[in-house]
Coordinates of C-alpha atoms and ligand atoms in Angstrom, one line a residue:
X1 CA 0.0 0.0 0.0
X2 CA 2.7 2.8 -0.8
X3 CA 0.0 4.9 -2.1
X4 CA -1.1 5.3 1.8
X5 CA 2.2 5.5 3.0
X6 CA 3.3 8.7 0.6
X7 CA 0.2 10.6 2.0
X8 CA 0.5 9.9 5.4
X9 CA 4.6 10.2 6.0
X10 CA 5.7 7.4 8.2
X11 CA 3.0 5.9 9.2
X12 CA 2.3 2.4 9.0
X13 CA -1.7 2.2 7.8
X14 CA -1.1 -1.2 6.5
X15 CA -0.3 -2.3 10.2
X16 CA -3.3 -0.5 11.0
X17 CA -5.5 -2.0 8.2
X18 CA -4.5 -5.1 9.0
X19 CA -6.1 -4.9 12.6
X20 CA -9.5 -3.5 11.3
X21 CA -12.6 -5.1 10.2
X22 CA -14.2 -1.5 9.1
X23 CA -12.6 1.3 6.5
X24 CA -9.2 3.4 6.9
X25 CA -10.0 5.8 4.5
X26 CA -7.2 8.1 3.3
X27 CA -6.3 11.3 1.6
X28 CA -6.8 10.4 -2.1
X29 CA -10.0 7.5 -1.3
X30 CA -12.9 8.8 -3.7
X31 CA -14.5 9.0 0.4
X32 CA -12.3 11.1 1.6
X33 CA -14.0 14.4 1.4
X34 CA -17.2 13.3 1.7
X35 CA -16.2 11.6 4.9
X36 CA -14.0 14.0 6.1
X37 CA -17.2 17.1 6.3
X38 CA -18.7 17.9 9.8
X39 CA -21.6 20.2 10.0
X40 CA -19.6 23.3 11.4
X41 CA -18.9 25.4 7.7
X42 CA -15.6 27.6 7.0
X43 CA -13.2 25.2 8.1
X44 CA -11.4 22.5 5.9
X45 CA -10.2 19.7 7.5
X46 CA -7.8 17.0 6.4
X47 CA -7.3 14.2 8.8
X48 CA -4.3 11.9 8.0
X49 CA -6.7 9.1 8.4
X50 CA -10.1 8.1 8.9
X51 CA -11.1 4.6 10.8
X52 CA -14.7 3.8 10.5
X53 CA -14.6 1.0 13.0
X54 CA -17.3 -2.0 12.7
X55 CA -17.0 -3.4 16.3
X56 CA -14.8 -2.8 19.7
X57 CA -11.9 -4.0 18.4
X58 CA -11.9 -1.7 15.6
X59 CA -12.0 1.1 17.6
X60 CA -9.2 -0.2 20.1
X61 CA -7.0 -0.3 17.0
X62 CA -7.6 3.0 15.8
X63 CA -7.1 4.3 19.4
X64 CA -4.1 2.6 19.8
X65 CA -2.4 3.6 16.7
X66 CA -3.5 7.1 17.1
X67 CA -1.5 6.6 20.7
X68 CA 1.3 4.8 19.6
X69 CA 1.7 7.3 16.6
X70 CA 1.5 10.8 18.7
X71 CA -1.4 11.4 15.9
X72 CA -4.2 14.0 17.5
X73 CA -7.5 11.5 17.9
X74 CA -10.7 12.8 17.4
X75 CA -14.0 10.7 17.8
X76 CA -17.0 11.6 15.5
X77 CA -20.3 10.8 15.6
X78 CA -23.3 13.0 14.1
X79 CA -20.3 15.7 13.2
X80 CA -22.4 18.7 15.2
X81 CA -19.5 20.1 17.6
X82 CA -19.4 23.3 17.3
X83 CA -16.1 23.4 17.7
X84 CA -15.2 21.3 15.0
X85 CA -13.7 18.8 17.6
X86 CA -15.3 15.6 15.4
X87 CA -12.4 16.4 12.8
X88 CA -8.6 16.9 13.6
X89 CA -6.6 18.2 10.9
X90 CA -3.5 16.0 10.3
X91 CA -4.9 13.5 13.3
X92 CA -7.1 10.3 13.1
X93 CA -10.4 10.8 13.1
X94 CA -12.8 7.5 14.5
X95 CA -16.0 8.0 12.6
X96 CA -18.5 6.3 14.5
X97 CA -21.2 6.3 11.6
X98 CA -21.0 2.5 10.9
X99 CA -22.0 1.7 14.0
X100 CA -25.9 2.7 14.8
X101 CA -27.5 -0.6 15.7
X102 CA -30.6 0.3 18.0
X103 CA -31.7 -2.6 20.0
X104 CA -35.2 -1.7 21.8
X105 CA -36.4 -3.9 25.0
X106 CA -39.6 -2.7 25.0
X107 CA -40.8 -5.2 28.6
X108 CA -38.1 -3.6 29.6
X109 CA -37.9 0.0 28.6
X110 CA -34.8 0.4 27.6
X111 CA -32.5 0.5 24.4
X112 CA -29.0 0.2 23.7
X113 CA -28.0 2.6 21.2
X114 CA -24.5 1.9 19.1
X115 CA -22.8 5.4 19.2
X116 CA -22.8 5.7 15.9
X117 CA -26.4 6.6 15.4
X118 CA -28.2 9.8 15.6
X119 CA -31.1 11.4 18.1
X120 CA -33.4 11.1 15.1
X121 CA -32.9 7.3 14.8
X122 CA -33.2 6.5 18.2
X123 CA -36.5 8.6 18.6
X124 CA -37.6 6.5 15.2
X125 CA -36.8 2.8 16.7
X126 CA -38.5 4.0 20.4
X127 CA -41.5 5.3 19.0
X128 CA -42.1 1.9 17.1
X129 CA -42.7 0.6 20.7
X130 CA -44.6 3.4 22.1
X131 CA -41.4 4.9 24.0
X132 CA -38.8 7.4 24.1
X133 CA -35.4 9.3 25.6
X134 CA -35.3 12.7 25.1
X135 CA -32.6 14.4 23.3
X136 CA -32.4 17.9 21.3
X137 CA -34.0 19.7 18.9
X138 CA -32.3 18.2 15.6
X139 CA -32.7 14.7 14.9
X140 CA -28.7 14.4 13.2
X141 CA -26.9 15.4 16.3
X142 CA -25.0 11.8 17.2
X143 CA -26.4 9.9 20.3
X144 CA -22.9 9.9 22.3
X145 CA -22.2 13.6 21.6
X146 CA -25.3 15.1 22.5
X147 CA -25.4 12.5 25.9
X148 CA -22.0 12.7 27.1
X149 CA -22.4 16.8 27.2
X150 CA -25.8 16.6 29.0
X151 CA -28.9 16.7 26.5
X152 CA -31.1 19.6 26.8
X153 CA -34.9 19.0 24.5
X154 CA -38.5 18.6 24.6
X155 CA -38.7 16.1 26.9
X156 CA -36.1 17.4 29.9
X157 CA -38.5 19.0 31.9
X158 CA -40.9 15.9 31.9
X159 CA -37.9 13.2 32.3
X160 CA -34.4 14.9 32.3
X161 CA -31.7 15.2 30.1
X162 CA -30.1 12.6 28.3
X163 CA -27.6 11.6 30.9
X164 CA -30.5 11.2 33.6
X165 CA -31.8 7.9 31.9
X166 CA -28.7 7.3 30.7
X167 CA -28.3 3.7 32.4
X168 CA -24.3 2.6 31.2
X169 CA -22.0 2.4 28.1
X170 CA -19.4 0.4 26.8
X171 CA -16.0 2.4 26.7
X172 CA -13.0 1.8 24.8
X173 CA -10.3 3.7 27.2
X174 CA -7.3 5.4 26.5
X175 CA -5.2 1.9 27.5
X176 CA -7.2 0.0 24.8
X177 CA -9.4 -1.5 27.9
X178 CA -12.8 -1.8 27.4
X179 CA -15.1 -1.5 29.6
X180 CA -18.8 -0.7 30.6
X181 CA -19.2 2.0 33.1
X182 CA -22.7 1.9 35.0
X183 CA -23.9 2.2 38.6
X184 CA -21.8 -0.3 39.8
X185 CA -18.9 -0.9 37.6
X186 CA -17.1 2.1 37.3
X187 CA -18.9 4.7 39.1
X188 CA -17.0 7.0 39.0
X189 CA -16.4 7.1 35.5
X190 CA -19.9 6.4 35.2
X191 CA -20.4 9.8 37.0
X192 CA -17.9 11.8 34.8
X193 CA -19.3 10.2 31.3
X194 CA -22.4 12.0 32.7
X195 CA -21.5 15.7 31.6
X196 CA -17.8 14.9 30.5
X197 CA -18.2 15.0 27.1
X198 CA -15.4 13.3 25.4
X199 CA -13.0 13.4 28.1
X200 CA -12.7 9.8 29.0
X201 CA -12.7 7.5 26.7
X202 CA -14.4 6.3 23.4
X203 CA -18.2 5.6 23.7
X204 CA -19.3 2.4 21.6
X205 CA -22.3 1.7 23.2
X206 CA -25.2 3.3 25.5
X207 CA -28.0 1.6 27.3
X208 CA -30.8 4.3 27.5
X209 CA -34.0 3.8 30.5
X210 CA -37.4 4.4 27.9
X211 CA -40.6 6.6 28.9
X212 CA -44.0 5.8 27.5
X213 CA -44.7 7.9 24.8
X214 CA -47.9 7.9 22.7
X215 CA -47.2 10.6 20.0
X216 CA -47.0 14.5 21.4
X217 CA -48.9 17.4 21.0
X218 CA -46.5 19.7 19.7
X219 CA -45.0 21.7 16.6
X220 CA -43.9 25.7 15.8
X221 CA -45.8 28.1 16.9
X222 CA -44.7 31.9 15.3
X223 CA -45.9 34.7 17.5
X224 CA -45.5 38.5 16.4
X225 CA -42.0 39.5 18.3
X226 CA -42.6 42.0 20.6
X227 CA -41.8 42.7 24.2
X228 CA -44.5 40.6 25.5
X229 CA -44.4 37.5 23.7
X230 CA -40.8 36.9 24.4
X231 CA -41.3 37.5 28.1
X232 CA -44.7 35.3 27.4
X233 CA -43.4 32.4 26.3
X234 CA -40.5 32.0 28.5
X235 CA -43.2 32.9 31.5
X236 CA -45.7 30.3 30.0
X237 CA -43.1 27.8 29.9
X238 CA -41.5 28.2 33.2
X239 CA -44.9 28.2 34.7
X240 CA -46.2 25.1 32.4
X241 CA -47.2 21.4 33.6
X242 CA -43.4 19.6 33.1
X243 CA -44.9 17.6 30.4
X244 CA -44.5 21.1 28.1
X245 CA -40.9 21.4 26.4
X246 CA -40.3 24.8 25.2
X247 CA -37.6 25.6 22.5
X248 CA -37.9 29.6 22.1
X249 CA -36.0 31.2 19.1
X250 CA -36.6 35.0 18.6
X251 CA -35.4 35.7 14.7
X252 CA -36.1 36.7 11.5
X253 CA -39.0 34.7 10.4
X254 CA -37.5 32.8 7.9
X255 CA -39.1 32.2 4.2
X256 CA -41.3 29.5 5.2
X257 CA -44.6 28.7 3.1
X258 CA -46.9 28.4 5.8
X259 CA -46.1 31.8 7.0
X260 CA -47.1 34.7 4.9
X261 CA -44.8 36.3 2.5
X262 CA -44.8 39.9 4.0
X263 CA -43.8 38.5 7.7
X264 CA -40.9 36.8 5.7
X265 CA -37.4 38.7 7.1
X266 CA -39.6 40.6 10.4
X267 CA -38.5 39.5 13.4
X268 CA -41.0 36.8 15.3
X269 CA -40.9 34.6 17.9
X270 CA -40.7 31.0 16.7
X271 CA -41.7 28.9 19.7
X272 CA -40.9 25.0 19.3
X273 CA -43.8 23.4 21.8
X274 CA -44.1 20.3 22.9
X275 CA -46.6 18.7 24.7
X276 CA -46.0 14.7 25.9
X277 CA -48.4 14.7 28.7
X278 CA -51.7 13.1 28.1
X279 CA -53.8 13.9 25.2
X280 CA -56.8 15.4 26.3
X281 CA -54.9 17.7 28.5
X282 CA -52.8 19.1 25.5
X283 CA -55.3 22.4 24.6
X284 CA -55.3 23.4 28.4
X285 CA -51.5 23.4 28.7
X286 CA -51.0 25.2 25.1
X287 CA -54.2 27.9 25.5
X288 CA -51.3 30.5 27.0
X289 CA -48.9 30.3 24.7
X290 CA -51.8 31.0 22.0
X291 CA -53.5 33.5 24.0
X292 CA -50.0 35.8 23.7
X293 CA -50.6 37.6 20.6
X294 CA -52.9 36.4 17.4
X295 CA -50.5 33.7 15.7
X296 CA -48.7 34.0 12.3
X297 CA -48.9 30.7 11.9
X298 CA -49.5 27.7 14.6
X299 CA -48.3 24.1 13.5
X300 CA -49.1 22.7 16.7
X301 CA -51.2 19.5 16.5
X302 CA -50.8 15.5 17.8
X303 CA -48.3 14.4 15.9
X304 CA -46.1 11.4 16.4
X305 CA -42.6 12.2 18.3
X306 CA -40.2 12.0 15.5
X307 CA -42.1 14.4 13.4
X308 CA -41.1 17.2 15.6
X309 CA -37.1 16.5 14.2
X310 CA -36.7 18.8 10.9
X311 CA -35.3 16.3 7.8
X312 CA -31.3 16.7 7.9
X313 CA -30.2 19.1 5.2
X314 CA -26.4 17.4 4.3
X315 CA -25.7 20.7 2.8
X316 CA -26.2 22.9 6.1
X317 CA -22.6 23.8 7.0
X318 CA -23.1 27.3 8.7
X319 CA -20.1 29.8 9.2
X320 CA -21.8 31.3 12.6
X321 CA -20.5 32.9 15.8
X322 CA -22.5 31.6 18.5
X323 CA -22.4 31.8 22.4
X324 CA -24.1 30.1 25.5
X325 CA -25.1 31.1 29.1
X326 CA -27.4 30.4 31.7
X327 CA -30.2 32.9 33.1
X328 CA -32.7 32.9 35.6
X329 CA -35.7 34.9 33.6
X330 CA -36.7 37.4 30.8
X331 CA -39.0 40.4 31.9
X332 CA -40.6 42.7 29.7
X333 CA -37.7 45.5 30.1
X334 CA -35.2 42.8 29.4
X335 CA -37.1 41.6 26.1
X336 CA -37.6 44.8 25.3
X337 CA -33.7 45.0 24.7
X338 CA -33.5 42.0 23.2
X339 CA -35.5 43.1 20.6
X340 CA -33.6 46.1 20.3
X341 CA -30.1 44.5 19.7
X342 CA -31.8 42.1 17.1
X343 CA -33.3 45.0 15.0
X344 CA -29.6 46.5 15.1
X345 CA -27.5 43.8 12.8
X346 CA -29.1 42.1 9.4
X347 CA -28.9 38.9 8.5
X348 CA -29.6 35.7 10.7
X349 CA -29.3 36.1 13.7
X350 CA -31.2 34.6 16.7
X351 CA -31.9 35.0 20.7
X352 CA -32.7 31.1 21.6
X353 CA -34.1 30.4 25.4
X354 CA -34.8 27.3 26.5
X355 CA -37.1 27.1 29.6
X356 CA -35.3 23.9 31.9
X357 CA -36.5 22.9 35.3
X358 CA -38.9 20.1 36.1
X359 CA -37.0 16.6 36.1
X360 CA -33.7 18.8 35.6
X361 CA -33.6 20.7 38.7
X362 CA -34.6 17.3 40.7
X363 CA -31.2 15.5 40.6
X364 CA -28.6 16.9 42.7
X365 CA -25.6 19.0 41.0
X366 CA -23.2 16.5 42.2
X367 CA -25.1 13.6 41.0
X368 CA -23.6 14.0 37.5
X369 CA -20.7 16.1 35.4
X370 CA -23.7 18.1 34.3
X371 CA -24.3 20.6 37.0
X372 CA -26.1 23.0 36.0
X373 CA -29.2 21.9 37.9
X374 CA -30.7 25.2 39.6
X375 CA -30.2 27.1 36.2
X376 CA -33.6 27.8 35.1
X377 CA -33.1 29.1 31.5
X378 CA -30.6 28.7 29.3
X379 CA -29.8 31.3 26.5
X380 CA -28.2 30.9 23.0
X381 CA -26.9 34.1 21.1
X382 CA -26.0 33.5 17.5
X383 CA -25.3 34.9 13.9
X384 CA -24.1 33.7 10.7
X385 CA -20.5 35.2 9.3
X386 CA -20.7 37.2 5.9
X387 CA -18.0 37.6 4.2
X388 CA -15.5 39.0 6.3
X389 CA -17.3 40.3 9.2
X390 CA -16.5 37.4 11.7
X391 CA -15.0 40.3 14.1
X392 CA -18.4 42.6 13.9
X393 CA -20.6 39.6 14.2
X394 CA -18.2 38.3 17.2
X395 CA -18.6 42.1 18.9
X396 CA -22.4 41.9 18.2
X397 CA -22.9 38.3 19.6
X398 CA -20.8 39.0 22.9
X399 CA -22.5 42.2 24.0
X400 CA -25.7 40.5 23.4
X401 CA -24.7 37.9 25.4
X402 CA -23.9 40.8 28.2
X403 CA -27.4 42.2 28.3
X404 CA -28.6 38.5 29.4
X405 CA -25.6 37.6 31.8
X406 CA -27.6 37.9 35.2
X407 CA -24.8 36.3 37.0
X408 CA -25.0 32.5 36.5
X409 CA -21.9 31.5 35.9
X410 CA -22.7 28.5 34.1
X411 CA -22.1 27.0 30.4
X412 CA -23.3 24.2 29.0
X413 CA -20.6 22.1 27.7
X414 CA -22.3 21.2 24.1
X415 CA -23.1 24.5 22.7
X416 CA -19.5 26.3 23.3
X417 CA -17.5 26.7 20.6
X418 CA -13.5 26.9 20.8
X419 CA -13.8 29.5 22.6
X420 CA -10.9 28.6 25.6
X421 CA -9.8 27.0 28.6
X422 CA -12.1 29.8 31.0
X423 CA -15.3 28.7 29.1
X424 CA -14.6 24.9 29.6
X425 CA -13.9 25.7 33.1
X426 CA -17.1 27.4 33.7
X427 CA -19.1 24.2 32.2
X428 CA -17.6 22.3 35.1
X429 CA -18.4 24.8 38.3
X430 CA -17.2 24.1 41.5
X431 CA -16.2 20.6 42.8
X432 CA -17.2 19.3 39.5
X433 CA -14.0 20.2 37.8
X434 CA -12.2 19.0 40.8
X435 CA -13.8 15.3 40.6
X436 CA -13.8 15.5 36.8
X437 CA -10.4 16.2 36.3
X438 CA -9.5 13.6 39.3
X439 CA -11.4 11.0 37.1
X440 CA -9.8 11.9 33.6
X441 CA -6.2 11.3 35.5
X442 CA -7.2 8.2 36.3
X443 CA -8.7 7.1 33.2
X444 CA -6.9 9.4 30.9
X445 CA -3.7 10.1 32.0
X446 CA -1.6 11.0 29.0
X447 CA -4.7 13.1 27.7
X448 CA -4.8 11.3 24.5
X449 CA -8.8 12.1 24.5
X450 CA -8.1 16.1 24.2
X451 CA -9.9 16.9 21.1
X452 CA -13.0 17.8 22.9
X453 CA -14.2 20.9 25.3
X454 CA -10.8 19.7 27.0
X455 CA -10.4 18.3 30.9
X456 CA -7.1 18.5 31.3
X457 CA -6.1 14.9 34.0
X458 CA -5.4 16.7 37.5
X459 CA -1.7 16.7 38.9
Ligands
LIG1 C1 -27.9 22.2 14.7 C2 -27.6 21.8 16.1 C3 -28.6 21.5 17.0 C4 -28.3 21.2 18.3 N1 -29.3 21.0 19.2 C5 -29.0 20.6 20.5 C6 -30.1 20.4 21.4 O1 -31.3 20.6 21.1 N2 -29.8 20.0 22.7 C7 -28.5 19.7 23.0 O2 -28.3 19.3 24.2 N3 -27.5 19.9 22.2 C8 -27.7 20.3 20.9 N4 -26.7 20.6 20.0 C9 -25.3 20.4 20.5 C10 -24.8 18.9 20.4 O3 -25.4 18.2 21.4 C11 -23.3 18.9 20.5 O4 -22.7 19.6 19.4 C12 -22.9 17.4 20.4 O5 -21.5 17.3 20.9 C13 -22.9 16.9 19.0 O6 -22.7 15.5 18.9 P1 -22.3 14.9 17.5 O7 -22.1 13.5 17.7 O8 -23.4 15.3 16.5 O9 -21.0 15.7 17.1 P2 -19.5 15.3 16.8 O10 -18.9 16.5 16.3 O11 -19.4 14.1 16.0 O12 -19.0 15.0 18.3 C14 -18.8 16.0 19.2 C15 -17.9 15.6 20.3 O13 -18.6 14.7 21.1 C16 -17.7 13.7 21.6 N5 -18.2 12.4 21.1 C17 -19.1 12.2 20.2 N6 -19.3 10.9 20.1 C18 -18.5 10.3 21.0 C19 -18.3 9.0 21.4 N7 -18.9 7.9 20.9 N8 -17.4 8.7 22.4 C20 -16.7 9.7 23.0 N9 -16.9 11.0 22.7 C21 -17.8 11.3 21.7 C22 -16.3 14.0 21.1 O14 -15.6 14.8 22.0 C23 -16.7 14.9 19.8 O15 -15.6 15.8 19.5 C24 -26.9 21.0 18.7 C25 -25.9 21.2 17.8 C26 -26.2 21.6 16.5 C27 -25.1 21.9 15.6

């Protein structure tokens, strides 16, 4: 195989090749580029080699090589980080996408989910059986990345994130062990798996505890923006039954047909609802929301649960500056200025809130790596570079970002970009960083898992 080794310098792929069942994939494979994309746009990537592992043992080849070599290892799944951590250029990337087997107990309730497959397929093989696990908004974020940072969507209030029914995974350590980390084997890096993102390993497998799910009530509802629908919504929502999932996004309405063509580019409030309580009691909990203004358009009817996940658009690769926080509430003075700093910049841009609480804030902060549990909203702030504005855009996004920042310290791990070791610190407040860095030394000493929102091991 010289062909590989010209493109790749020393190393030895055919060593490697020879210890994997699934594709090494190269710089000159007709797969290359198509493999090598993550959703994240305005960066080019070239790994020196791509492992799409078919079982365990693939991936504790690819890890080891990537070890042995001193090559940067990045692990990708649905290719969402915002940081573009599923991609390393120059490193080996292990491209979990060959691996999405769903296996549904449904006497049981539970599922285990190869890491490879995507919050959209699980929601799909679930609902077959009248069940689910709650994950985001988009159904192509990967299983393992959207779980290991936490898991914040429609169904968090009513059972909590992903990582509270998360029940164990199979881990493929830095060492080439593998091992499965649950309540009783591995606690402790059961515990840190549980917020850690990335940090401790390679995630091949998770076992997911189901809820009974019947279809929802749910769908977009786009409200006029003004002062008192924002504060509205995010009112409505906090003060909701838990079975109501709120995803709030104030924005330019974008040119969708069901809305009409002269609200097209005004700002509106697009709120994502979700109802998964019983049926009959769906119009009582979504009456407020519609009593806020005279809708633009309301798409909110039963529907089953995977209908409320968007079809995956391959070709979406925004260029975006985008930041996170927590908050405690929006008040009509507050919204007010949101509106303000929205009407000051063109283009999309966007003001997301997401009303937590419920099944959230009833696990302890120390119970997993995820501690955010007293934060009751958590804010998104985000515009799409033109041209060569990144700078302005950056400016616009961060003192946004200041007009919400009531003091809560807080990030969530998953929506940060690369934006440094401070903001990484802040997902991890307290003792958590403490314990989580005290776990990543002792699974991760030599910080071979560092492409990620980074733990560095303590000592
Ligand atoms: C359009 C969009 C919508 C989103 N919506 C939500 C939402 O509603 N709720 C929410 O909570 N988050 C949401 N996110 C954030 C998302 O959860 C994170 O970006 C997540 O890390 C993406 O996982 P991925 O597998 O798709 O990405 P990848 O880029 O493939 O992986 C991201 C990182 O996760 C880690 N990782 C992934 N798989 C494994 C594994 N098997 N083992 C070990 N580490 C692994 C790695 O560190 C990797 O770098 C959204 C992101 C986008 C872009």
């Amino acid at each position: 195989m010289s062909a590989s080794h010209s493109t790749t310098g020393t190393l030895d792929l055919d060593d490697l090749r020879g210890r994997t069942s699934g594709a090494v994939v190269t710089p000159g494979d007709p797969r290359y580029d198509e493999l090598r994309t993550i959703v994240l746009g305005g960066i080019d990537p070239q790994p020196a080699v791509i492992v799409r592992p078919v079982d365990d043992a693939d991936v504790v080849a690819a890890v080891g090589f990537a070890r042995d070599a001193g090559l940067t290892l990045a692990v990708r799944g649905g290719g969402h980080s915002g940081a573009g951590h599923g991609t390393a250029d120059g490193g080996l990337v292990v491209d979990l996408r060959e691996r999405r087997g769903i296996d549904v107990d449904p006497a049981a309730r539970t599922a285990w989910v190869e890491a490879g497959a995507t919050a959209g397929e699980v929601a799909v093989a679930t609902s077959a059986h009248g069940l689910a696990v709650g994950f985001g908004d988009t159904g192509s974020v990967g299983v393992a990345g959207i779980t290991l940072g936490g898991g914040v969507g429609y169904l968090s209030r009513a059972h909590g994130l992903s990582v509270d029914n998360l029940l164990a995974a199979d881990v493929v350590l830095a060492d080439g062990r593998v091992v499965r980390a649950d309540a009783e084997q591995h606690p402790e890096l059961f515990w840190a798996l549980r917020g850690g993102g990335g940090n401790l390993g390679v995630v091949t497998r998770l076992q997911f505890r189901l809820h009974p799910l019947d279809g929802v009530t749910g769908g977009i509802l786009v409200l006029p923006a003004t002062a008192g629908t924002v504060a509205g919504v995010v009112a409505a929502s906090l003060d909701a039954p838990e079975h109501l999932g709120t995803i709030l996004n104030v924005m330019p309405c974008p040119p969708m047909p069901f809305v009409p063509a002269d609200v097209h580019g005004r700002l509106v409030v697009m709120a994502m609802l979700c109802w998964s309580g019983p049926a009959d009691e769906a119009e009582a909990a979504l009456a407020p929301f519609r009593s806020l203004a005279e809708p633009l358009a309301d798409l909110v009817r039963p529907v089953a649960y995977p209908e409320l996940f968007p079809p995956a658009d391959p070709e979406y690769h925004p260029v975006a500056v985008t930041r996170t926080l927590m908050l405690d509430h929006v008040d009509l003075p507050l919204a007010e200025r949101v509106l303000e700093r929205l009407s000051s910049v063109d283009g999309m841009r966007v003001v997301q809130l997401r009303p937590l609480g419920g099944a959230i804030a009833r696990v302890p902060s120390d119970a997993t790596a995820y501690a955010h549990r007293g934060s009751r909203l958590m804010g998104n702030v985000a515009t799409f570079v033109q041209g060569d504005d990144r700078a302005q855009r950056t400016a616009w996004v961060e003192k946004t970002l200041a007009l919400l920042d009531q003091g809560d310290p807080g990030v969530y791990v998953n929506f940060l970009g690369d934006e440094g070791p401070e903001r990484v610190r802040a997902a991890y407040p307290g003792a958590t960083w403490d314990r989580l860095a005290a776990v990543k030394a002792q699974y991760d000493p030599g910080n071979l898992f560092r492409r990620n929102q980074n733990v560095p091991p303590a000592g």
